[in-house]
Amino acid sequence: MRGLAGSDRVARLRLASGLDVCLIANRQAPIVTTVLLYRVGGRDEAPGESGAAHFLEHMMFKGAARYGPGEIDRRTQALGGSNNAFTSHDLTAYYFSFSADRWQEALAIERDRMTALTLDPAEVESERQVILEELAMYQDEPWDALELAVQAELFAGHPYGVPVLGSERDLESTDRSRLAAFHQRYYRPANALLVVAGDLGPDSVERIEEAFGDLPPAPIERAPVAAAAALGGARRLERRHGDVTRLLLALPAPAPEHPDHAGLRLLATLLGGGRTSRLHRAFVDVGQLCLAASSALAEAEAASHLACSFEVLPGGDPAEVEVRLEAELADLRGRRIAEEELERGKQILLADWVFQQERIHQQAITAALALAQGDLEQPERLVRQALECDAGELQRLAQRYLDPAAGSVMGLSLPEEE
């Protein structure tokens, strides 16, 4: 426990049950956040059970031995706390934030639903309808629908190409027994990690041991996710949805542990990160072709992609947007970025990182996501590496990754009225 009482800020341990634990001392406010992350997500679903990981995330709030349906939220609110959860292709995470004098309630809740989840058939059926409505909302929202379509094409034949929400057909056939088997297989201490961050007291490890230390150690073998197949050229898809034209270009990028990944973060910031970026100036401020233009690096454990997004002005020509976008990418490939622009991009990247890590709960989530890949230092290391990139390195990265003809997916969403 010297990590909490002494000069070191972080302490790590593994319980006899196999649960990995990380404690992060932060006295900036009398608050403690817990993040319990399970190493299971959409990529672990068998054919025909898409959406099971996300379905189970919902059911974890719908009743266990000590906390009945709705009781987790009622108890959290009564104690002045907050909770939430999320599912990705790679993992599922649950988090609570409480005052430092009552955060142990989160441990009691997590143990209860880890070991004694009810999965009442009536609750399963009720939540199925909620998730089907959520899926319908994604399909009805033009940007969400376009992103799902582009991702399916970008990762065709790969687990990342299957929506985390699943398909309507698979959700209809998911029953209590399937969810119970999924829970029994993956929701074990040895397949989870717990991050506790904030104003921690000297008895924090003891409280965690009491909650999880006596559970049986039952490790599982998780199949590694395969690499995504190379696109081998430019692909495109068109659809009609909404009342304005939208374009989404997706360019494959390497996973976070790849040496090129950090520099691509900076390149994405320079290209389309904010009002001073190249895309915003070329398409919104000066070009006046679009209502919005941006880019971002979307990350997953086994692959990433750089996405350039455009919302075209009514009456605008999407073909002209494509031509100008290719010109912007060609300029990055063919000419070095000026030092002034490079320094501005680095300052924006650093400021965004600092802002994102201001709150204790975000620090805890960042730590949990990093530890899921086995490297607590990865987030800060990637920022440092990005800030060390020079103009020559960024040009090399642009030449390697920002050539749509070498491999890309262009998604075009046209207005329905046309």
Tab-separated table of C-alpha atoms in Angstrom:
chain	number	residue	atom	x	y	z
A	1	MET	CA	0.000	0.000	0.000
A	2	ARG	CA	2.971	2.362	-0.120
A	3	GLY	CA	1.582	3.506	-3.458
A	4	LEU	CA	-1.232	5.307	-1.616
A	5	ALA	CA	0.440	6.387	1.593
A	6	GLY	CA	3.905	7.109	0.247
A	7	SER	CA	5.320	9.095	-2.608
A	8	ASP	CA	4.201	6.720	-5.352
A	9	ARG	CA	0.796	7.540	-6.817
A	10	VAL	CA	-0.092	4.146	-8.305
A	11	ALA	CA	-0.280	0.718	-6.679
A	12	ARG	CA	-1.032	-2.565	-8.466
A	13	LEU	CA	-1.813	-6.033	-7.167
A	14	ARG	CA	-3.522	-9.268	-8.125
A	15	LEU	CA	-5.939	-10.964	-5.745
A	16	ALA	CA	-5.992	-14.715	-5.133
A	17	SER	CA	-9.212	-14.797	-7.179
A	18	GLY	CA	-7.236	-13.588	-10.204
A	19	LEU	CA	-8.678	-10.049	-10.236
A	20	ASP	CA	-6.153	-7.430	-11.357
A	21	VAL	CA	-6.374	-4.258	-9.263
A	22	CYS	CA	-4.922	-0.809	-9.819
A	23	LEU	CA	-5.242	1.983	-7.252
A	24	ILE	CA	-4.545	5.586	-8.235
A	25	ALA	CA	-4.271	8.152	-5.445
A	26	ASN	CA	-5.643	11.576	-6.373
A	27	ARG	CA	-6.528	14.092	-3.661
A	28	GLN	CA	-7.901	16.818	-5.905
A	29	ALA	CA	-11.439	16.170	-4.651
A	30	PRO	CA	-13.087	13.906	-2.017
A	31	ILE	CA	-14.335	11.556	-4.743
A	32	VAL	CA	-13.548	7.957	-5.692
A	33	THR	CA	-14.265	6.336	-9.047
A	34	THR	CA	-14.276	2.584	-9.591
A	35	VAL	CA	-14.012	1.009	-13.027
A	36	LEU	CA	-14.579	-2.734	-13.366
A	37	LEU	CA	-13.566	-3.825	-16.853
A	38	TYR	CA	-14.203	-7.267	-18.317
A	39	ARG	CA	-12.084	-8.494	-21.207
A	40	VAL	CA	-15.027	-9.334	-23.408
A	41	GLY	CA	-16.799	-7.459	-26.184
A	42	GLY	CA	-18.372	-7.826	-29.575
A	43	ARG	CA	-15.364	-9.632	-31.025
A	44	ASP	CA	-15.961	-12.576	-28.638
A	45	GLU	CA	-19.476	-13.299	-29.875
A	46	ALA	CA	-20.101	-16.453	-31.883
A	47	PRO	CA	-21.945	-16.292	-35.209
A	48	GLY	CA	-25.622	-15.737	-34.531
A	49	GLU	CA	-25.161	-14.047	-31.158
A	50	SER	CA	-24.121	-10.549	-32.226
A	51	GLY	CA	-25.017	-7.953	-29.610
A	52	ALA	CA	-24.810	-10.410	-26.698
A	53	ALA	CA	-22.038	-8.487	-24.899
A	54	HIS	CA	-23.986	-5.229	-25.105
A	55	PHE	CA	-27.258	-6.982	-24.154
A	56	LEU	CA	-25.572	-8.372	-21.050
A	57	GLU	CA	-24.269	-4.913	-20.155
A	58	HIS	CA	-27.898	-3.757	-19.963
A	59	MET	CA	-28.914	-6.781	-17.909
A	60	MET	CA	-26.211	-6.089	-15.320
A	61	PHE	CA	-28.466	-3.254	-14.107
A	62	LYS	CA	-31.623	-5.384	-14.052
A	63	GLY	CA	-31.307	-7.384	-10.874
A	64	ALA	CA	-29.082	-9.684	-8.853
A	65	ALA	CA	-29.353	-11.341	-5.428
A	66	ARG	CA	-28.933	-8.188	-3.285
A	67	TYR	CA	-29.850	-5.429	-5.721
A	68	GLY	CA	-33.121	-5.981	-7.539
A	69	PRO	CA	-34.293	-4.410	-10.812
A	70	GLY	CA	-33.654	-0.678	-10.752
A	71	GLU	CA	-32.083	-0.811	-7.298
A	72	ILE	CA	-28.545	-0.095	-8.507
A	73	ASP	CA	-29.588	3.241	-9.983
A	74	ARG	CA	-31.809	4.120	-7.007
A	75	ARG	CA	-29.054	3.299	-4.533
A	76	THR	CA	-26.462	5.212	-6.541
A	77	GLN	CA	-28.646	8.319	-6.672
A	78	ALA	CA	-29.584	8.066	-2.984
A	79	LEU	CA	-25.883	8.143	-2.094
A	80	GLY	CA	-25.241	11.123	-4.370
A	81	GLY	CA	-23.207	9.126	-6.879
A	82	SER	CA	-23.299	8.368	-10.584
A	83	ASN	CA	-22.839	5.247	-12.692
A	84	ASN	CA	-22.622	4.175	-16.293
A	85	ALA	CA	-21.267	1.452	-18.554
A	86	PHE	CA	-20.133	0.887	-22.124
A	87	THR	CA	-19.398	-1.987	-24.480
A	88	SER	CA	-16.953	-2.012	-27.376
A	89	HIS	CA	-15.647	-4.697	-29.697
A	90	ASP	CA	-12.819	-5.394	-27.237
A	91	LEU	CA	-14.235	-4.937	-23.724
A	92	THR	CA	-17.121	-4.077	-21.408
A	93	ALA	CA	-16.712	-1.606	-18.552
A	94	TYR	CA	-18.809	-0.439	-15.597
A	95	TYR	CA	-18.003	2.609	-13.513
A	96	PHE	CA	-19.240	4.413	-10.404
A	97	SER	CA	-18.291	7.717	-8.807
A	98	PHE	CA	-19.078	8.300	-5.128
A	99	SER	CA	-18.020	10.528	-2.308
A	100	ALA	CA	-14.831	9.183	-0.699
A	101	ASP	CA	-16.730	8.096	2.443
A	102	ARG	CA	-19.099	5.716	0.620
A	103	TRP	CA	-17.374	4.412	-2.520
A	104	GLN	CA	-17.321	0.871	-1.156
A	105	GLU	CA	-20.969	0.580	-2.189
A	106	ALA	CA	-19.675	0.130	-5.729
A	107	LEU	CA	-17.705	-2.941	-4.650
A	108	ALA	CA	-20.808	-4.518	-3.118
A	109	ILE	CA	-22.796	-3.899	-6.295
A	110	GLU	CA	-20.084	-5.290	-8.558
A	111	ARG	CA	-19.648	-8.454	-6.497
A	112	ASP	CA	-23.399	-9.025	-6.449
A	113	ARG	CA	-23.868	-8.849	-10.195
A	114	MET	CA	-20.628	-10.687	-10.928
A	115	THR	CA	-21.647	-13.674	-8.794
A	116	ALA	CA	-25.465	-13.685	-8.609
A	117	LEU	CA	-26.982	-12.024	-11.676
A	118	THR	CA	-30.691	-12.887	-11.872
A	119	LEU	CA	-31.489	-12.548	-15.594
A	120	ASP	CA	-35.215	-12.715	-14.972
A	121	PRO	CA	-36.926	-13.720	-18.262
A	122	ALA	CA	-39.409	-10.847	-18.003
A	123	GLU	CA	-36.542	-8.374	-17.571
A	124	VAL	CA	-34.687	-9.947	-20.511
A	125	GLU	CA	-37.718	-9.486	-22.745
A	126	SER	CA	-38.263	-5.922	-21.575
A	127	GLU	CA	-34.639	-4.978	-22.161
A	128	ARG	CA	-34.639	-6.643	-25.568
A	129	GLN	CA	-37.233	-4.098	-26.681
A	130	VAL	CA	-35.113	-1.247	-25.277
A	131	ILE	CA	-32.077	-2.436	-27.255
A	132	LEU	CA	-34.091	-2.932	-30.440
A	133	GLU	CA	-35.278	0.667	-30.083
A	134	GLU	CA	-31.675	1.756	-29.540
A	135	LEU	CA	-30.643	-0.095	-32.708
A	136	ALA	CA	-33.482	1.569	-34.630
A	137	MET	CA	-32.314	4.984	-33.408
A	138	TYR	CA	-28.812	4.317	-34.740
A	139	GLN	CA	-30.226	3.214	-38.078
A	140	ASP	CA	-32.430	6.315	-38.265
A	141	GLU	CA	-29.692	8.821	-37.397
A	142	PRO	CA	-27.861	9.677	-40.644
A	143	TRP	CA	-24.344	9.961	-39.221
A	144	ASP	CA	-24.648	6.831	-37.089
A	145	ALA	CA	-26.044	4.843	-39.992
A	146	LEU	CA	-23.287	6.040	-42.323
A	147	GLU	CA	-20.566	5.240	-39.806
A	148	LEU	CA	-21.936	1.719	-39.289
A	149	ALA	CA	-22.070	1.133	-43.040
A	150	VAL	CA	-18.514	2.386	-43.581
A	151	GLN	CA	-17.178	0.328	-40.683
A	152	ALA	CA	-18.873	-2.798	-42.036
A	153	GLU	CA	-17.129	-2.255	-45.382
A	154	LEU	CA	-13.802	-1.266	-43.811
A	155	PHE	CA	-13.739	-4.439	-41.677
A	156	ALA	CA	-15.681	-6.798	-43.930
A	157	GLY	CA	-15.352	-10.374	-42.653
A	158	HIS	CA	-13.747	-9.178	-39.393
A	159	PRO	CA	-15.408	-8.922	-35.936
A	160	TYR	CA	-14.898	-5.154	-35.961
A	161	GLY	CA	-17.241	-4.949	-38.928
A	162	VAL	CA	-20.173	-6.308	-36.887
A	163	PRO	CA	-22.055	-3.596	-34.934
A	164	VAL	CA	-21.610	-3.821	-31.169
A	165	LEU	CA	-25.389	-3.469	-30.830
A	166	GLY	CA	-25.831	-6.587	-32.947
A	167	SER	CA	-28.414	-7.326	-35.608
A	168	GLU	CA	-32.163	-7.314	-35.136
A	169	ARG	CA	-32.339	-10.995	-36.068
A	170	ASP	CA	-29.718	-12.054	-33.502
A	171	LEU	CA	-31.224	-9.871	-30.773
A	172	GLU	CA	-34.621	-11.452	-31.325
A	173	SER	CA	-33.148	-14.910	-30.756
A	174	THR	CA	-31.032	-14.016	-27.705
A	175	ASP	CA	-32.658	-15.520	-24.624
A	176	ARG	CA	-31.879	-15.915	-20.942
A	177	SER	CA	-29.874	-19.105	-21.389
A	178	ARG	CA	-27.572	-17.525	-23.958
A	179	LEU	CA	-26.977	-14.487	-21.761
A	180	ALA	CA	-26.396	-16.685	-18.701
A	181	ALA	CA	-23.805	-18.754	-20.570
A	182	PHE	CA	-22.076	-15.583	-21.776
A	183	HIS	CA	-22.018	-14.214	-18.222
A	184	GLN	CA	-20.758	-17.457	-16.705
A	185	ARG	CA	-17.960	-17.730	-19.210
A	186	TYR	CA	-16.592	-14.179	-19.172
A	187	TYR	CA	-17.719	-12.454	-15.971
A	188	ARG	CA	-15.056	-13.896	-13.693
A	189	PRO	CA	-12.461	-12.137	-11.529
A	190	ALA	CA	-9.624	-13.622	-13.579
A	191	ASN	CA	-11.093	-12.053	-16.733
A	192	ALA	CA	-11.513	-8.626	-15.177
A	193	LEU	CA	-9.537	-5.705	-13.848
A	194	LEU	CA	-10.557	-3.132	-11.270
A	195	VAL	CA	-9.299	0.447	-11.195
A	196	VAL	CA	-10.032	2.564	-8.129
A	197	ALA	CA	-8.997	6.206	-8.360
A	198	GLY	CA	-9.421	9.241	-6.150
A	199	ASP	CA	-9.216	10.172	-2.498
A	200	LEU	CA	-8.406	6.700	-1.175
A	201	GLY	CA	-7.936	5.759	2.455
A	202	PRO	CA	-5.471	3.311	4.022
A	203	ASP	CA	-8.056	0.497	4.114
A	204	SER	CA	-8.764	0.504	0.368
A	205	VAL	CA	-6.975	-2.757	-0.417
A	206	GLU	CA	-8.644	-4.455	2.550
A	207	ARG	CA	-12.084	-3.423	1.271
A	208	ILE	CA	-11.301	-4.757	-2.201
A	209	GLU	CA	-9.985	-8.037	-0.758
A	210	GLU	CA	-13.200	-8.432	1.242
A	211	ALA	CA	-15.304	-7.934	-1.862
A	212	PHE	CA	-13.443	-10.106	-4.369
A	213	GLY	CA	-10.590	-11.998	-2.723
A	214	ASP	CA	-12.551	-15.136	-1.802
A	215	LEU	CA	-14.004	-15.797	-5.256
A	216	PRO	CA	-12.735	-18.886	-7.103
A	217	PRO	CA	-9.843	-18.316	-9.528
A	218	ALA	CA	-11.168	-19.536	-12.850
A	219	PRO	CA	-9.038	-18.204	-15.700
A	220	ILE	CA	-10.233	-18.428	-19.288
A	221	GLU	CA	-8.398	-18.529	-22.584
A	222	ARG	CA	-9.490	-15.675	-24.814
A	223	ALA	CA	-8.897	-16.107	-28.516
A	224	PRO	CA	-6.740	-13.318	-29.952
A	225	VAL	CA	-8.379	-11.039	-32.481
A	226	ALA	CA	-7.084	-11.473	-35.996
A	227	ALA	CA	-5.608	-8.664	-38.038
A	228	ALA	CA	-7.974	-6.986	-40.481
A	229	ALA	CA	-7.501	-7.847	-44.127
A	230	ALA	CA	-5.940	-5.195	-46.374
A	231	LEU	CA	-8.437	-3.323	-48.529
A	232	GLY	CA	-6.215	-3.260	-51.594
A	233	GLY	CA	-7.778	-0.200	-53.192
A	234	ALA	CA	-10.488	2.409	-52.867
A	235	ARG	CA	-14.037	1.329	-52.128
A	236	ARG	CA	-17.177	3.402	-51.941
A	237	LEU	CA	-20.778	3.058	-50.900
A	238	GLU	CA	-23.750	5.337	-51.413
A	239	ARG	CA	-27.040	5.577	-49.577
A	240	ARG	CA	-29.926	8.000	-49.207
A	241	HIS	CA	-30.654	9.204	-45.712
A	242	GLY	CA	-31.545	12.488	-44.049
A	243	ASP	CA	-31.845	15.935	-45.584
A	244	VAL	CA	-28.218	16.947	-46.218
A	245	THR	CA	-25.275	15.320	-47.971
A	246	ARG	CA	-22.665	13.674	-45.757
A	247	LEU	CA	-19.300	12.154	-46.668
A	248	LEU	CA	-17.144	9.874	-44.571
A	249	LEU	CA	-13.707	8.735	-45.733
A	250	ALA	CA	-12.108	5.949	-43.676
A	251	LEU	CA	-8.399	5.193	-44.072
A	252	PRO	CA	-6.930	2.103	-42.330
A	253	ALA	CA	-4.389	2.845	-39.610
A	254	PRO	CA	-2.293	0.674	-37.289
A	255	ALA	CA	-3.183	-0.371	-33.759
A	256	PRO	CA	-2.072	1.756	-30.779
A	257	GLU	CA	1.048	-0.301	-30.060
A	258	HIS	CA	2.409	0.265	-33.587
A	259	PRO	CA	5.285	2.786	-33.825
A	260	ASP	CA	3.369	4.888	-36.379
A	261	HIS	CA	0.230	5.282	-34.286
A	262	ALA	CA	1.296	8.267	-32.161
A	263	GLY	CA	2.296	10.328	-35.173
A	264	LEU	CA	-1.042	9.612	-36.849
A	265	ARG	CA	-2.795	11.116	-33.844
A	266	LEU	CA	-0.946	14.363	-34.465
A	267	LEU	CA	-1.579	14.132	-38.202
A	268	ALA	CA	-5.330	13.690	-37.589
A	269	THR	CA	-5.275	16.790	-35.335
A	270	LEU	CA	-3.515	18.887	-37.968
A	271	LEU	CA	-5.822	17.644	-40.702
A	272	GLY	CA	-9.189	18.061	-39.009
A	273	GLY	CA	-8.953	18.691	-35.271
A	274	GLY	CA	-10.753	21.963	-34.593
A	275	ARG	CA	-11.407	25.327	-36.209
A	276	THR	CA	-7.766	25.994	-37.111
A	277	SER	CA	-7.309	22.659	-38.903
A	278	ARG	CA	-6.762	22.253	-42.627
A	279	LEU	CA	-10.139	20.678	-43.328
A	280	HIS	CA	-12.104	23.295	-41.418
A	281	ARG	CA	-10.333	26.132	-43.198
A	282	ALA	CA	-10.522	24.546	-46.656
A	283	PHE	CA	-14.149	23.382	-46.516
A	284	VAL	CA	-15.899	25.631	-43.987
A	285	ASP	CA	-14.176	28.981	-43.403
A	286	VAL	CA	-12.590	29.622	-46.809
A	287	GLY	CA	-14.044	27.055	-49.186
A	288	GLN	CA	-17.605	27.432	-47.865
A	289	LEU	CA	-18.557	24.005	-49.187
A	290	CYS	CA	-19.493	22.394	-45.893
A	291	LEU	CA	-21.295	23.069	-42.647
A	292	ALA	CA	-18.685	20.976	-40.824
A	293	ALA	CA	-15.437	19.191	-41.622
A	294	SER	CA	-13.269	17.193	-39.233
A	295	SER	CA	-11.027	14.181	-38.821
A	296	ALA	CA	-10.215	11.838	-35.962
A	297	LEU	CA	-8.327	8.628	-35.287
A	298	ALA	CA	-10.709	5.883	-34.194
A	299	GLU	CA	-8.897	3.259	-32.129
A	300	ALA	CA	-9.417	-0.389	-31.235
A	301	GLU	CA	-7.084	-3.024	-29.826
A	302	ALA	CA	-6.195	-4.654	-33.139
A	303	ALA	CA	-6.717	-1.839	-35.636
A	304	SER	CA	-7.500	1.834	-36.036
A	305	HIS	CA	-8.729	4.056	-38.812
A	306	LEU	CA	-8.508	7.733	-39.637
A	307	ALA	CA	-11.929	9.149	-40.470
A	308	CYS	CA	-12.566	12.403	-42.368
A	309	SER	CA	-16.160	13.632	-42.009
A	310	PHE	CA	-18.022	16.298	-44.000
A	311	GLU	CA	-21.518	17.732	-43.834
A	312	VAL	CA	-22.105	19.504	-47.143
A	313	LEU	CA	-23.974	22.802	-47.445
A	314	PRO	CA	-27.433	22.487	-49.043
A	315	GLY	CA	-26.969	22.599	-52.779
A	316	GLY	CA	-23.258	21.832	-52.472
A	317	ASP	CA	-21.492	19.425	-54.801
A	318	PRO	CA	-20.172	16.311	-53.034
A	319	ALA	CA	-17.947	15.534	-56.024
A	320	GLU	CA	-16.136	18.823	-55.450
A	321	VAL	CA	-15.688	17.931	-51.783
A	322	GLU	CA	-14.043	14.661	-52.818
A	323	VAL	CA	-11.738	16.404	-55.288
A	324	ARG	CA	-10.656	19.003	-52.749
A	325	LEU	CA	-10.173	16.381	-50.057
A	326	GLU	CA	-7.829	14.421	-52.304
A	327	ALA	CA	-5.923	17.665	-52.951
A	328	GLU	CA	-5.522	18.253	-49.213
A	329	LEU	CA	-4.288	14.703	-48.655
A	330	ALA	CA	-1.940	14.961	-51.629
A	331	ASP	CA	-0.510	18.172	-50.192
A	332	LEU	CA	0.265	16.399	-46.912
A	333	ARG	CA	1.923	13.590	-48.838
A	334	GLY	CA	3.921	15.878	-51.102
A	335	ARG	CA	4.956	18.791	-48.915
A	336	ARG	CA	6.246	19.152	-45.368
A	337	ILE	CA	4.091	20.906	-42.815
A	338	ALA	CA	5.324	24.373	-41.839
A	339	GLU	CA	6.810	24.670	-38.375
A	340	GLU	CA	4.206	27.182	-37.209
A	341	GLU	CA	1.351	24.870	-38.181
A	342	LEU	CA	3.130	21.892	-36.657
A	343	GLU	CA	3.631	23.658	-33.330
A	344	ARG	CA	0.002	24.791	-33.254
A	345	GLY	CA	-1.166	21.222	-33.838
A	346	LYS	CA	1.014	19.941	-31.013
A	347	GLN	CA	-0.405	22.512	-28.627
A	348	ILE	CA	-3.957	21.541	-29.567
A	349	LEU	CA	-3.218	17.835	-29.108
A	350	LEU	CA	-1.629	18.438	-25.710
A	351	ALA	CA	-4.412	20.754	-24.544
A	352	ASP	CA	-7.059	18.224	-25.573
A	353	TRP	CA	-5.254	15.482	-23.664
A	354	VAL	CA	-4.917	17.576	-20.496
A	355	PHE	CA	-8.565	18.619	-20.643
A	356	GLN	CA	-9.716	15.032	-21.106
A	357	GLN	CA	-7.801	13.922	-18.004
A	358	GLU	CA	-8.949	16.685	-15.641
A	359	ARG	CA	-11.663	14.651	-13.922
A	360	ILE	CA	-10.937	11.693	-11.684
A	361	HIS	CA	-13.443	9.414	-13.393
A	362	GLN	CA	-11.788	9.984	-16.784
A	363	GLN	CA	-8.362	9.224	-15.318
A	364	ALA	CA	-9.758	5.950	-14.002
A	365	ILE	CA	-11.310	5.002	-17.343
A	366	THR	CA	-8.113	5.874	-19.215
A	367	ALA	CA	-6.094	3.703	-16.832
A	368	ALA	CA	-8.526	0.788	-17.202
A	369	LEU	CA	-8.443	0.925	-21.004
A	370	ALA	CA	-4.635	1.041	-20.947
A	371	LEU	CA	-4.363	-1.855	-18.510
A	372	ALA	CA	-6.710	-3.916	-20.661
A	373	GLN	CA	-3.863	-3.964	-23.169
A	374	GLY	CA	-1.325	-4.557	-20.411
A	375	ASP	CA	0.421	-1.187	-20.434
A	376	LEU	CA	-0.568	1.518	-17.959
A	377	GLU	CA	1.990	3.938	-19.399
A	378	GLN	CA	0.710	3.708	-22.991
A	379	PRO	CA	-1.622	6.768	-23.019
A	380	GLU	CA	0.972	9.258	-21.807
A	381	ARG	CA	3.684	7.631	-23.895
A	382	LEU	CA	1.628	8.057	-27.072
A	383	VAL	CA	1.130	11.740	-26.312
A	384	ARG	CA	4.862	12.239	-25.736
A	385	GLN	CA	5.724	10.397	-28.933
A	386	ALA	CA	3.260	12.498	-30.918
A	387	LEU	CA	4.795	15.697	-29.560
A	388	GLU	CA	8.244	14.490	-30.642
A	389	CYS	CA	7.273	14.057	-34.315
A	390	ASP	CA	8.831	16.441	-36.809
A	391	ALA	CA	7.582	17.543	-40.226
A	392	GLY	CA	9.576	14.882	-42.041
A	393	GLU	CA	8.072	12.082	-39.968
A	394	LEU	CA	4.544	13.375	-40.546
A	395	GLN	CA	5.129	13.529	-44.294
A	396	ARG	CA	6.316	9.907	-44.228
A	397	LEU	CA	3.155	8.896	-42.354
A	398	ALA	CA	0.959	10.810	-44.786
A	399	GLN	CA	2.599	9.048	-47.717
A	400	ARG	CA	2.034	5.669	-46.119
A	401	TYR	CA	-1.474	6.067	-44.682
A	402	LEU	CA	-3.234	9.013	-46.355
A	403	ASP	CA	-3.498	7.711	-49.912
A	404	PRO	CA	-7.131	6.716	-50.568
A	405	ALA	CA	-6.178	4.867	-53.755
A	406	ALA	CA	-4.003	2.473	-51.724
A	407	GLY	CA	-6.851	1.476	-49.429
A	408	SER	CA	-9.924	3.343	-48.192
A	409	VAL	CA	-13.702	3.391	-47.905
A	410	MET	CA	-15.678	6.446	-48.997
A	411	GLY	CA	-19.209	6.543	-47.656
A	412	LEU	CA	-21.649	8.985	-49.235
A	413	SER	CA	-25.063	9.741	-47.721
A	414	LEU	CA	-27.314	11.734	-50.075
A	415	PRO	CA	-30.558	13.492	-49.144
A	416	GLU	CA	-33.647	11.312	-49.419
A	417	GLU	CA	-35.606	13.997	-51.272
A	418	GLU	CA	-33.259	13.792	-54.262
